[in-house]
Coordinates of C-alpha atoms and ligand atoms in Angstrom, one line a residue:
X1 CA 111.1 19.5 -5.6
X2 CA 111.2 18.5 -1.9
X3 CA 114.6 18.8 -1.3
X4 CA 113.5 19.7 2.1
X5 CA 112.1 17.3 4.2
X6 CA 109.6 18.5 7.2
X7 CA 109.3 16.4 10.1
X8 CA 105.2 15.6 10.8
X9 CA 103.0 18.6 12.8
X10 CA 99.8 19.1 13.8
X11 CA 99.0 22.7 12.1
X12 CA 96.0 23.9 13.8
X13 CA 94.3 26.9 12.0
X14 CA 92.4 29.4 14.3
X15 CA 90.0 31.1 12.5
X16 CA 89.8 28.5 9.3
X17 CA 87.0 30.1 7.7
X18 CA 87.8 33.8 7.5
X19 CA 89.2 35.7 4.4
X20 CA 92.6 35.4 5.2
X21 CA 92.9 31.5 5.7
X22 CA 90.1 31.0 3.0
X23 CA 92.1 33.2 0.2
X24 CA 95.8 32.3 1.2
X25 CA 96.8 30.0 4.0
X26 CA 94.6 27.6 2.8
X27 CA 95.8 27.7 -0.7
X28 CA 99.6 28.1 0.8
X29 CA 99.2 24.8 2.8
X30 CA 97.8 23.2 -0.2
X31 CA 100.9 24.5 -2.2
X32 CA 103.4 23.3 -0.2
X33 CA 101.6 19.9 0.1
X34 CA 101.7 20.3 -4.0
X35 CA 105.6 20.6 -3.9
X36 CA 105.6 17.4 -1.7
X37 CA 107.0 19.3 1.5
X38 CA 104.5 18.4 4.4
X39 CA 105.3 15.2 5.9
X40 CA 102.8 12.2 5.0
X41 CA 101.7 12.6 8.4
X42 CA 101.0 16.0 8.9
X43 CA 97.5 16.8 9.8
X44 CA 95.5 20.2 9.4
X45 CA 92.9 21.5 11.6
X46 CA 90.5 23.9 10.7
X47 CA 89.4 25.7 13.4
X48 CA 86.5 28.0 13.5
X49 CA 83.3 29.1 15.7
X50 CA 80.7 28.1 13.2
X51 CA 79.0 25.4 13.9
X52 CA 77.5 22.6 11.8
X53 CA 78.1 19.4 9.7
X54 CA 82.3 19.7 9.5
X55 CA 81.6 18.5 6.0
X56 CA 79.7 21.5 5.3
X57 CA 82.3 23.6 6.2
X58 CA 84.9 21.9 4.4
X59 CA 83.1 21.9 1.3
X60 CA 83.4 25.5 1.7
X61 CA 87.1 25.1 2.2
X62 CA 87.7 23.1 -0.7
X63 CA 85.8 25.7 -3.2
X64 CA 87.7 28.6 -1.5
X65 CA 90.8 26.7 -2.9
X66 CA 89.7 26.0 -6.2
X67 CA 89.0 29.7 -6.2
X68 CA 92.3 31.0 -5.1
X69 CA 94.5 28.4 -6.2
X70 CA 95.0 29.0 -10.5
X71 CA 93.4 26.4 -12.2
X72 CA 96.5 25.3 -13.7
X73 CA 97.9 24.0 -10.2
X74 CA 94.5 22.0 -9.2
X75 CA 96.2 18.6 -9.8
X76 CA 93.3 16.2 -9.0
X77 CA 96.1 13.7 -6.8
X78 CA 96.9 16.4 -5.1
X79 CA 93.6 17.9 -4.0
X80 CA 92.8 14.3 -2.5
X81 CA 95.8 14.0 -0.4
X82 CA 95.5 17.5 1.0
X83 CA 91.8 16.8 1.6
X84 CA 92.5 13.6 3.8
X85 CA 94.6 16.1 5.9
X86 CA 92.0 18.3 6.8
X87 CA 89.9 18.2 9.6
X88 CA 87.1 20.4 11.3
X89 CA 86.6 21.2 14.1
X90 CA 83.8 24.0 15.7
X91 CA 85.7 25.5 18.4
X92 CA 84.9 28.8 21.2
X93 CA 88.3 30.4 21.1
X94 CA 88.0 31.3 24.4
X95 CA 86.1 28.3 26.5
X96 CA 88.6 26.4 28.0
X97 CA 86.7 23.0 27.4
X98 CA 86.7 23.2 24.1
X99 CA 90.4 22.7 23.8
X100 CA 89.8 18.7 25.0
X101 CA 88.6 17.8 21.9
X102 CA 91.8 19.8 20.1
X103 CA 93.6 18.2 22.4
X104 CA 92.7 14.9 21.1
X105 CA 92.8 15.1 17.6
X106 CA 96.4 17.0 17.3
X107 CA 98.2 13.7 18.6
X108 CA 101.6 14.0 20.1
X109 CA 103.8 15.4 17.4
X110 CA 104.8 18.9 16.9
X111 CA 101.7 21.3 16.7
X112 CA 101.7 24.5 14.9
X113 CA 99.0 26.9 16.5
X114 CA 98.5 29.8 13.5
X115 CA 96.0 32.9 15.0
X116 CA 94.3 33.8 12.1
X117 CA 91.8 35.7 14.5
X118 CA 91.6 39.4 15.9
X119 CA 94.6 39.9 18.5
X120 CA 92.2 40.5 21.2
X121 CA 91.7 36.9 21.5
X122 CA 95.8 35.7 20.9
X123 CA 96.3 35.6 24.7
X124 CA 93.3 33.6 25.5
X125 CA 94.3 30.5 22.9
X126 CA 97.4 30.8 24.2
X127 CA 96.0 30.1 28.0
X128 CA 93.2 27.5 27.0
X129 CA 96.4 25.7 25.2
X130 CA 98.6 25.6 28.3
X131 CA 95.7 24.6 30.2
X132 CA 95.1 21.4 28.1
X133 CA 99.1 20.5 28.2
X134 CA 99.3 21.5 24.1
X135 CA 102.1 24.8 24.7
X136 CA 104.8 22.4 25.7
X137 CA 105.3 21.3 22.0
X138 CA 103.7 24.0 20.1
X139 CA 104.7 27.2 18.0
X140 CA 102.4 30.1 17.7
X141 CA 101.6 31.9 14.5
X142 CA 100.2 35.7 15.0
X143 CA 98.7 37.2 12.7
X144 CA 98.9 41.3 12.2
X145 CA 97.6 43.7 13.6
X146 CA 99.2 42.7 16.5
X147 CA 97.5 45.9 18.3
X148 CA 96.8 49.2 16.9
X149 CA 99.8 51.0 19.4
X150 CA 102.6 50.6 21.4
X151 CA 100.6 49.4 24.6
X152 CA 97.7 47.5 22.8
X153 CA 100.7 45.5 21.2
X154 CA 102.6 45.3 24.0
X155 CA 99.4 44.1 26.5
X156 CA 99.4 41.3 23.4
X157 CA 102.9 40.4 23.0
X158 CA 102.7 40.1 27.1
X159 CA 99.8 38.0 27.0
X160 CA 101.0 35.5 24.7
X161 CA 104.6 35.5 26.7
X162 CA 102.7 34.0 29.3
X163 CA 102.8 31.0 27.8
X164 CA 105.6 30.9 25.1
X165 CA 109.0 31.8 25.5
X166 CA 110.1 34.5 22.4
X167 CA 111.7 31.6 20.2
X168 CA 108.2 29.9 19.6
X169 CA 106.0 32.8 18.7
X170 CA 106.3 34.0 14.9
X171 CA 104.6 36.9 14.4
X172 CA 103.6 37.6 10.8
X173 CA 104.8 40.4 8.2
X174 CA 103.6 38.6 4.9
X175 CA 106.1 41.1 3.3
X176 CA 109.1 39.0 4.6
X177 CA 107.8 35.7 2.9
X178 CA 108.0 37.3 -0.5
X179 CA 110.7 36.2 -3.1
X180 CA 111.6 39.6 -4.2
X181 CA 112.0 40.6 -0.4
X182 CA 114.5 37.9 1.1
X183 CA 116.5 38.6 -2.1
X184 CA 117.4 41.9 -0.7
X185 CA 119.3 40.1 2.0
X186 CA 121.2 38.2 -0.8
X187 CA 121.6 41.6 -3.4
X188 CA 123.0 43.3 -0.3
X189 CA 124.9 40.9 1.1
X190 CA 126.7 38.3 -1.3
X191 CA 127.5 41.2 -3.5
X192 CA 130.3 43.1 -2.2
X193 CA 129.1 45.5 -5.7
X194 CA 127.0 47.1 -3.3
X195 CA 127.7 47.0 0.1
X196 CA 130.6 49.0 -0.4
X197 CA 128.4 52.0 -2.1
X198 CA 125.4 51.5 0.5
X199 CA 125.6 54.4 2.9
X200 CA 126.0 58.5 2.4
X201 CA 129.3 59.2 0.5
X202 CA 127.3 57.4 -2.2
X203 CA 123.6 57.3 -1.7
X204 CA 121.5 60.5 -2.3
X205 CA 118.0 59.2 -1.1
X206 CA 115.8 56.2 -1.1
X207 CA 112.2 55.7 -2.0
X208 CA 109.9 53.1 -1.0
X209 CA 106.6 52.9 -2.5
X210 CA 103.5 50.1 -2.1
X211 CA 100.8 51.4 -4.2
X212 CA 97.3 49.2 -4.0
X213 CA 95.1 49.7 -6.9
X214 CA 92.3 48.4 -4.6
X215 CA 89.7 50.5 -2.1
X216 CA 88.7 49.0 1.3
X217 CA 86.2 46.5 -0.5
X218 CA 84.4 45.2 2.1
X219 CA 86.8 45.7 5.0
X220 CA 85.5 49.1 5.7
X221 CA 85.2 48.1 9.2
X222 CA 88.6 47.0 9.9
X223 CA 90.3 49.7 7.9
X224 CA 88.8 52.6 9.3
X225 CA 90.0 52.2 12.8
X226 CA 93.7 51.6 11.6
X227 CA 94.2 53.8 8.1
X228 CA 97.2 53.2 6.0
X229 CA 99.9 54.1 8.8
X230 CA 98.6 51.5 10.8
X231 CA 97.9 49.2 7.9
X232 CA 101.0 49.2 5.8
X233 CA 103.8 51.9 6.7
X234 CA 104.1 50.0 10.6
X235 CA 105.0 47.4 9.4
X236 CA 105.5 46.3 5.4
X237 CA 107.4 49.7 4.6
X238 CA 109.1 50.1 7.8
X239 CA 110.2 46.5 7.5
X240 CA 111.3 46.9 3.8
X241 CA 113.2 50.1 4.9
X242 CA 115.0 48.4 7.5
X243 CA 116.2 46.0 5.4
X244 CA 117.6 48.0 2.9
X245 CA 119.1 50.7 5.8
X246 CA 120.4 48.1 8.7
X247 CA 124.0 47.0 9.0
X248 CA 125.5 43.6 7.5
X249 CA 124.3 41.5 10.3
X250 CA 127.2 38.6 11.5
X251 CA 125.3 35.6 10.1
X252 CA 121.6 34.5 8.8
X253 CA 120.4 33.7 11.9
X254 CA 116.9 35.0 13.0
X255 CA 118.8 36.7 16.3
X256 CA 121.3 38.4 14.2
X257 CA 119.2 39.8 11.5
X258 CA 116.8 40.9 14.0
X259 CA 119.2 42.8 16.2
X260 CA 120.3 44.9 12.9
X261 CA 116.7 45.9 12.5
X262 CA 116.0 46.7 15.8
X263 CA 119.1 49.3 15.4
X264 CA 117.5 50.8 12.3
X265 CA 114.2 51.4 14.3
X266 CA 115.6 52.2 16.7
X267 CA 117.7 55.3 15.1
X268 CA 114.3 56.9 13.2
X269 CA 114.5 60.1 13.7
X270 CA 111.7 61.1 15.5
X271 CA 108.9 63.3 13.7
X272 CA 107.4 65.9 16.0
X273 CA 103.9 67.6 15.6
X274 CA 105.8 71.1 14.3
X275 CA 107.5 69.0 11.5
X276 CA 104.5 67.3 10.2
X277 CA 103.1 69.6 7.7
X278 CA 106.5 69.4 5.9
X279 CA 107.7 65.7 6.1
X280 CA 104.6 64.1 6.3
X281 CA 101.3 63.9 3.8
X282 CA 98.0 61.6 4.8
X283 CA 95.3 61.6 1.8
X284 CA 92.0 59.9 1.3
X285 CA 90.4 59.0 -1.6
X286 CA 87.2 60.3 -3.6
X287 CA 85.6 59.3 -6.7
X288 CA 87.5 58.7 -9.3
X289 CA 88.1 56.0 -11.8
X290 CA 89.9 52.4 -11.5
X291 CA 90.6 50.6 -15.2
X292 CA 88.4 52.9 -17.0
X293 CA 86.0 52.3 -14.4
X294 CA 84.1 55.1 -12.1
X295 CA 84.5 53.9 -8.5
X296 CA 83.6 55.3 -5.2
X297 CA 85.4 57.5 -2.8
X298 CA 86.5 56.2 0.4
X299 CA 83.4 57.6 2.3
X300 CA 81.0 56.4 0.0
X301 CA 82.4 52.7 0.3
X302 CA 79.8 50.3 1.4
X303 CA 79.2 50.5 5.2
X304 CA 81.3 53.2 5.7
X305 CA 81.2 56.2 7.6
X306 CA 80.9 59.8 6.3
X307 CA 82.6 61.3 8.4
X308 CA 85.7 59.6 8.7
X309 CA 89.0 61.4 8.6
X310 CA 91.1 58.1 8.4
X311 CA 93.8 58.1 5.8
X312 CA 94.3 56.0 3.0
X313 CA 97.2 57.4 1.7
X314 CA 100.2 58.0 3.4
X315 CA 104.1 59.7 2.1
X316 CA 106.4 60.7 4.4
X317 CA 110.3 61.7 4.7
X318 CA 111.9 59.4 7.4
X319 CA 115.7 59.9 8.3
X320 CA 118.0 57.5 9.9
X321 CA 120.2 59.1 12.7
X322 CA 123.4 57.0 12.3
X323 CA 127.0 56.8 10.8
X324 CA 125.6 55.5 7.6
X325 CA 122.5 57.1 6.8
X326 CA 122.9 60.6 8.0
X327 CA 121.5 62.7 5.2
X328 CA 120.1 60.7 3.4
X329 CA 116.0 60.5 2.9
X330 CA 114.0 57.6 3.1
X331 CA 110.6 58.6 1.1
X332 CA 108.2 56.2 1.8
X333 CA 104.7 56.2 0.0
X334 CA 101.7 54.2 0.0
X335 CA 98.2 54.4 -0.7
X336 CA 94.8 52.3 -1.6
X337 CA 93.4 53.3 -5.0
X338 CA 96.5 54.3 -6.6
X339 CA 96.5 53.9 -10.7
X340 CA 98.4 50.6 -10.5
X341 CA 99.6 48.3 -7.7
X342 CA 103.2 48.3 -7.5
X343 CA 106.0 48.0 -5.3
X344 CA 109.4 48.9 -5.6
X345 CA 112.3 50.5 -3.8
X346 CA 114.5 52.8 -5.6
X347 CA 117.8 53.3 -4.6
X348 CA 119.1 56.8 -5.9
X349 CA 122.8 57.1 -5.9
X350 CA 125.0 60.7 -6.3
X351 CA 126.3 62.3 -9.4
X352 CA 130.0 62.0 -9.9
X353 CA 131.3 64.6 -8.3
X354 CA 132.6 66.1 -11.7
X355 CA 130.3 66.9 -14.7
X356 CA 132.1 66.5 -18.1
X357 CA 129.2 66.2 -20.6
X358 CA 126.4 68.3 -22.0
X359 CA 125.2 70.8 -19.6
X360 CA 121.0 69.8 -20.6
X361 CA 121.8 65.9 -19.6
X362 CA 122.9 67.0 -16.4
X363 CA 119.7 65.4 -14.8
X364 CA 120.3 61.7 -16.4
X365 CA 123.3 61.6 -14.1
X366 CA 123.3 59.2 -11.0
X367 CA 122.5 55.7 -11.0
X368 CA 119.6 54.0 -9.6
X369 CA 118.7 50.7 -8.7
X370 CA 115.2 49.9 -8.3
X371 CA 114.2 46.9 -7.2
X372 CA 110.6 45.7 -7.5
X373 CA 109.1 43.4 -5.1
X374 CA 105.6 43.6 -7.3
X375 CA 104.3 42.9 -10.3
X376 CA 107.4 41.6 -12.5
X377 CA 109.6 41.0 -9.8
X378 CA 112.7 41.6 -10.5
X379 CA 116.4 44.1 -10.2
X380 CA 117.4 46.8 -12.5
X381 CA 120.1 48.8 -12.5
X382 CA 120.0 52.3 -14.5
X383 CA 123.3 53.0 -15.7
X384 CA 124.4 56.2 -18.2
X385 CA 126.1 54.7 -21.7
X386 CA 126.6 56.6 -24.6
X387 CA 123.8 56.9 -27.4
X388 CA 124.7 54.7 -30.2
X389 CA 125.2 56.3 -33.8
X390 CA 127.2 58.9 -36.0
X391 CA 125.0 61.3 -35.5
X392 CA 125.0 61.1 -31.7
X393 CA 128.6 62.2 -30.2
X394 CA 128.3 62.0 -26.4
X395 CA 124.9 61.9 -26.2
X396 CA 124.2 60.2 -23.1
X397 CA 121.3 57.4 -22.4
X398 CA 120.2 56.2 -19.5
X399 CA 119.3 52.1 -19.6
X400 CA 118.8 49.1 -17.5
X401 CA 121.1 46.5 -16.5
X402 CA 118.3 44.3 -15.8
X403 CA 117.2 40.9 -14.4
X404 CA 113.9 39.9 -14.5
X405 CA 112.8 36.9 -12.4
X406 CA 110.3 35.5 -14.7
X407 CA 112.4 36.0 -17.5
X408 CA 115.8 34.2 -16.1
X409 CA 114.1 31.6 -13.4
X410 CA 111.2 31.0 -15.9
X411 CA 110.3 27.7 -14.9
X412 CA 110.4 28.5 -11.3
X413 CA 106.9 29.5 -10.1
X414 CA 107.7 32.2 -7.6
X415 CA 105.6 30.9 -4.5
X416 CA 103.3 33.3 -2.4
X417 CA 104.6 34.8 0.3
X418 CA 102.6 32.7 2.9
X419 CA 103.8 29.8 1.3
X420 CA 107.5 30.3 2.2
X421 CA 106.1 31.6 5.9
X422 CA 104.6 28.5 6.7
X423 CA 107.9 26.4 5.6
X424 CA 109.9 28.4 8.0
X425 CA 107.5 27.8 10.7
X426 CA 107.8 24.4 10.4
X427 CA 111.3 24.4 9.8
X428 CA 111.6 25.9 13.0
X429 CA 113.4 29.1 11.3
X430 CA 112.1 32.7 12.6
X431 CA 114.1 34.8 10.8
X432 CA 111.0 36.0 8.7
X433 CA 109.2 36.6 11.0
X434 CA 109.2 39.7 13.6
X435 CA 110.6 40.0 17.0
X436 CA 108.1 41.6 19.6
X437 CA 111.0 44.8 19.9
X438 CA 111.1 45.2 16.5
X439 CA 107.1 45.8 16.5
X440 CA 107.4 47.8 19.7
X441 CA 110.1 50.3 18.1
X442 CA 107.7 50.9 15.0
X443 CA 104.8 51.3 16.9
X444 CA 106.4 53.8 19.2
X445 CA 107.7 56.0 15.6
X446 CA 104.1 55.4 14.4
X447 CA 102.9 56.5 17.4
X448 CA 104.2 59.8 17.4
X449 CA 103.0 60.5 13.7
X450 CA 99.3 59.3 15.3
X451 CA 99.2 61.5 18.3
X452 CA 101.0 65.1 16.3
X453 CA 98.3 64.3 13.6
X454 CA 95.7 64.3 16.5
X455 CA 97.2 67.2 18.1
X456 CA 96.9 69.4 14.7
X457 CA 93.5 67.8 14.2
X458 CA 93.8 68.0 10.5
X459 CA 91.9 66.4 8.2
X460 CA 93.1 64.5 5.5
X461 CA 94.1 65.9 2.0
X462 CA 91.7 64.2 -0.8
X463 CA 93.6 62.5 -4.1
X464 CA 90.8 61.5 -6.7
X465 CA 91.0 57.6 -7.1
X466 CA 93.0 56.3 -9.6
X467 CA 95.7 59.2 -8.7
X468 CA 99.1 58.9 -7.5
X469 CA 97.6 60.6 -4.5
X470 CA 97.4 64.3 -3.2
X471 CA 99.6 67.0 -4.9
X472 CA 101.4 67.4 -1.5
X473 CA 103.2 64.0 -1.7
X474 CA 104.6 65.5 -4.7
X475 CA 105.8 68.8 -3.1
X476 CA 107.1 66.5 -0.1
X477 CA 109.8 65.3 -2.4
X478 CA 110.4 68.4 -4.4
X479 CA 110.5 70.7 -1.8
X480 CA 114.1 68.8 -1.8
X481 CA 115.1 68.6 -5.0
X482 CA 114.0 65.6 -6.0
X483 CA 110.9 63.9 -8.0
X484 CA 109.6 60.1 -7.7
X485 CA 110.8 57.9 -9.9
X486 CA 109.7 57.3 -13.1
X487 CA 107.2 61.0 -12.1
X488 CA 104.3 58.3 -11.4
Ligands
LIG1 C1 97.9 43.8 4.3 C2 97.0 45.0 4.5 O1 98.8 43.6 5.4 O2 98.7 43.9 3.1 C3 96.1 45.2 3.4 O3 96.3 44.8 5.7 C4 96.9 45.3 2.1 O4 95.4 46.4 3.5 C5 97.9 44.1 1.9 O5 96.0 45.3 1.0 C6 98.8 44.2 0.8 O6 99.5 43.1 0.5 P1 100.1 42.7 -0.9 O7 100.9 41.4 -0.7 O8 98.9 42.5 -1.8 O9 100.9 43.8 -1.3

């Protein structure tokens, strides 16, 4: 591999021994060290506030990895040379004089700051680094939930713009780093095919669904102050919906791309408290099963909170007000504890406008293309042949023009989505990552949804575990004439 060749950095993890570094920037790092992309001199730092031998704690780091990375990949050379990288440090975030001794170890090349802590403390690394002379030649990584609304992410965003100038802060959507993902940009844009069918003479509706067979397992805490419109539709759905719904933007570059979003977010039509009951449904989960197996309801989830009216589950109809788009439905769904996890978008394109064949296959007609980001990653096309046979005469069937990625590129590993994040970070590249007006624009939409759902002081709707969620997301979609793919 290695085609690419990284110049050295100093990539300084914040927060080196919590879940997310532990189960995948570690293991992402490791990965791209694997490929032989990180420069021979690139040093890691672990950074965390637990104190201690440092090879105690990176003992711990090293069994995280061979726990998240498959076993398959553990390549013995590898491991060594990654381990000589590593160093730990026990840091206070937030005491100034604790950033001499980071100061010393991350040498004078390029250093890569990643915040894989709670926002709260984002602008306080940031300060402690200028006041040790490290911003100059640093990036910063944030990691979401950059706030829970508008003006907690905007008191962030200004916090850390302090110190670093827009074009050196890359704020996370792991979303973006995924293979299936960035091939949007390529199926929508390198393909005249499509582009020239993409807007309302030809669409009919799109649908957007991220379903999570997991519960809150252990992150009870967190999860109960944001819920799933916080969570997941602010920013993974609302960034996969803006890519399939922006405008062909005038080149790849991080600015460009950006500025098409921003337009899309920009143009949501607003959803007022009045409108909620019809375009909007919010669920939590109760008992039910998982793989055969009874599991818990939301509220009885370990250290949770019986009362608790946060959502789990979210569907709602968003529209886009613009030359394109008018008309046409954006159903987005998402959920924790859904029967499998899955996530696809499904394109729904119009009938012909004139019916010639058997009045009972009327409903076969219009193509869809339905893309899945997750599991079996891959691009179908359904398209209307004629049955094969004698005995058939224009009997029509609907099948897939398909391409699996594991199937065509099956020796290519697809790479996790933090994997491809951090390249681009130390390429330099931000067009994965999310500008601080695109996250003010989709918290200001979510924002709405928040305060009308507080206004109407309505609890959630429960959906047993293991469902597709409540019977509601269901009339949500036929209430227009339509049903989610596949009737999942
Ligand atoms: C995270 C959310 O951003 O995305 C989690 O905080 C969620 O609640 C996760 O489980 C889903 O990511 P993926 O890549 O597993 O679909």
């Amino acid at each position: 591999m290695a085609a690419i060749k990284l110049e050295s950095c100093t990539f300084a993890l914040f927060g080196a021994l919590g879940d997310l570094a532990l189960r995948k920037l570690i293991p992402a790092l490791y990965q791209l060290d694997r490929a032989g992309l990180l420069h021979d001199d690139t040093r890691i730092l672990a950074l965390a506030r637990e104190a201690g031998e440092p090879q105690r704690h990176l003992a711990a780091i090293d069994q995280a990895l061979r726990l998240h990375v498959p076993a398959k990949e553990l390549e013995e050379g590898a491991l060594a040379r990654f381990q000589a990288r590593l160093h730990y440090l026990t840091m206070d975030f937030l005491q100034a004089d604790n950033y001499l001794a980071l100061a010393e170890l991350a040498g004078h090349d390029q250093l890569i700051a990643y915040f894989a802590t709670p926002a709260s403390v984002y602008g306080g690394i940031c300060a402690n680094l200028a006041a040790v002379g490290l911003a100059e030649r640093c990036r910063v990584v944030l990691e979401k939930p950059i706030g829970h609304d508008l003006a907690s992410s905007r008191a962030v965003n200004d916090a850390v713009a302090q110190v670093f100038a827009e074009n050196r802060v890359y704020r996370i959507d792991h979303y973006l780093g995924k293979e299936t993902v960035q091939n949007l940009i390529a199926l929508r844009f390198a393909n005249s095919l499509f582009e020239t069918q993409w807007n309302q003479n030809h669409i009919s509706h799109v649908e957007i669904t991220v379903a999570e067979k997991v519960g809150i397992e252990g992150r009870w805490g967190y999860f109960d102050q944001a819920g799933q419109l916080r969570d997941m539709i602010q920013n993974h759905l609302l960034q996969l919906l803006c890519l399939i719904a922006m405008d062909p933007p005038s080149d790849l570059s991080a600015d460009s791309i950006r500025d098409e979003k921003v337009k899309v977010l920009k143009a949501l039509e607003p959803i007022s408290a009045e409108q909620l009951g019809q375009r909007v449904v919010r669920g939590q989960y109760v008992a039910g099963s998982s793989d055969g197996r009874p599991v818990p309801g939301y509220l009885e989830e370990e250290n949770s909170n019986t009362q608790s009216d946060t959502e789990t589950f979210v569907a709602l109809r968003a529209d886009i007000r613009n030359w394109r788009w008018a008309g046409v439905p954006f159903y987005l769904r998402t959920g924790k504890r859904m029967p499998q996890k899955l996530s696809q978008i499904v394109i729904h394109f119009k009938a012909p406008p004139h019916y010639i064949f058997a009045p009972e296959q009327r409903q076969l007609i219009g193509n869809k293309l339905i893309i899945r980001l997750q599991p079996d990653e891959g691009i179908a096309l359904q398209v209307l042949t004629k049955d094969q046979g004698l005995d058939k005469g224009m009997q029509l069937r609907s099948g897939p023009l398909q391409l699996s990625f594991s199937d065509t590129y099956r020796s290519a590993r697809i790479p996790d989505a933090y994997e491809r994040l951090l390249l681009e970070v130390m390429r330099g590249n931000q067009n994965l990552f999310v500008r601080k007006d695109e996250i003010e624009y989709a918290w200001q939409w979510c924002d709405q949804l928040i305060a009308g759902w507080k206004q109407l002081g309505e609890a959630p709707k429960p959906y047993t575990a293991g469902s597709w969620g409540p019977m509601a997301s269901v009339a949500l979609i036929t209430r227009d004439g339509r049903s989610w793919y596949g009737d999942l």
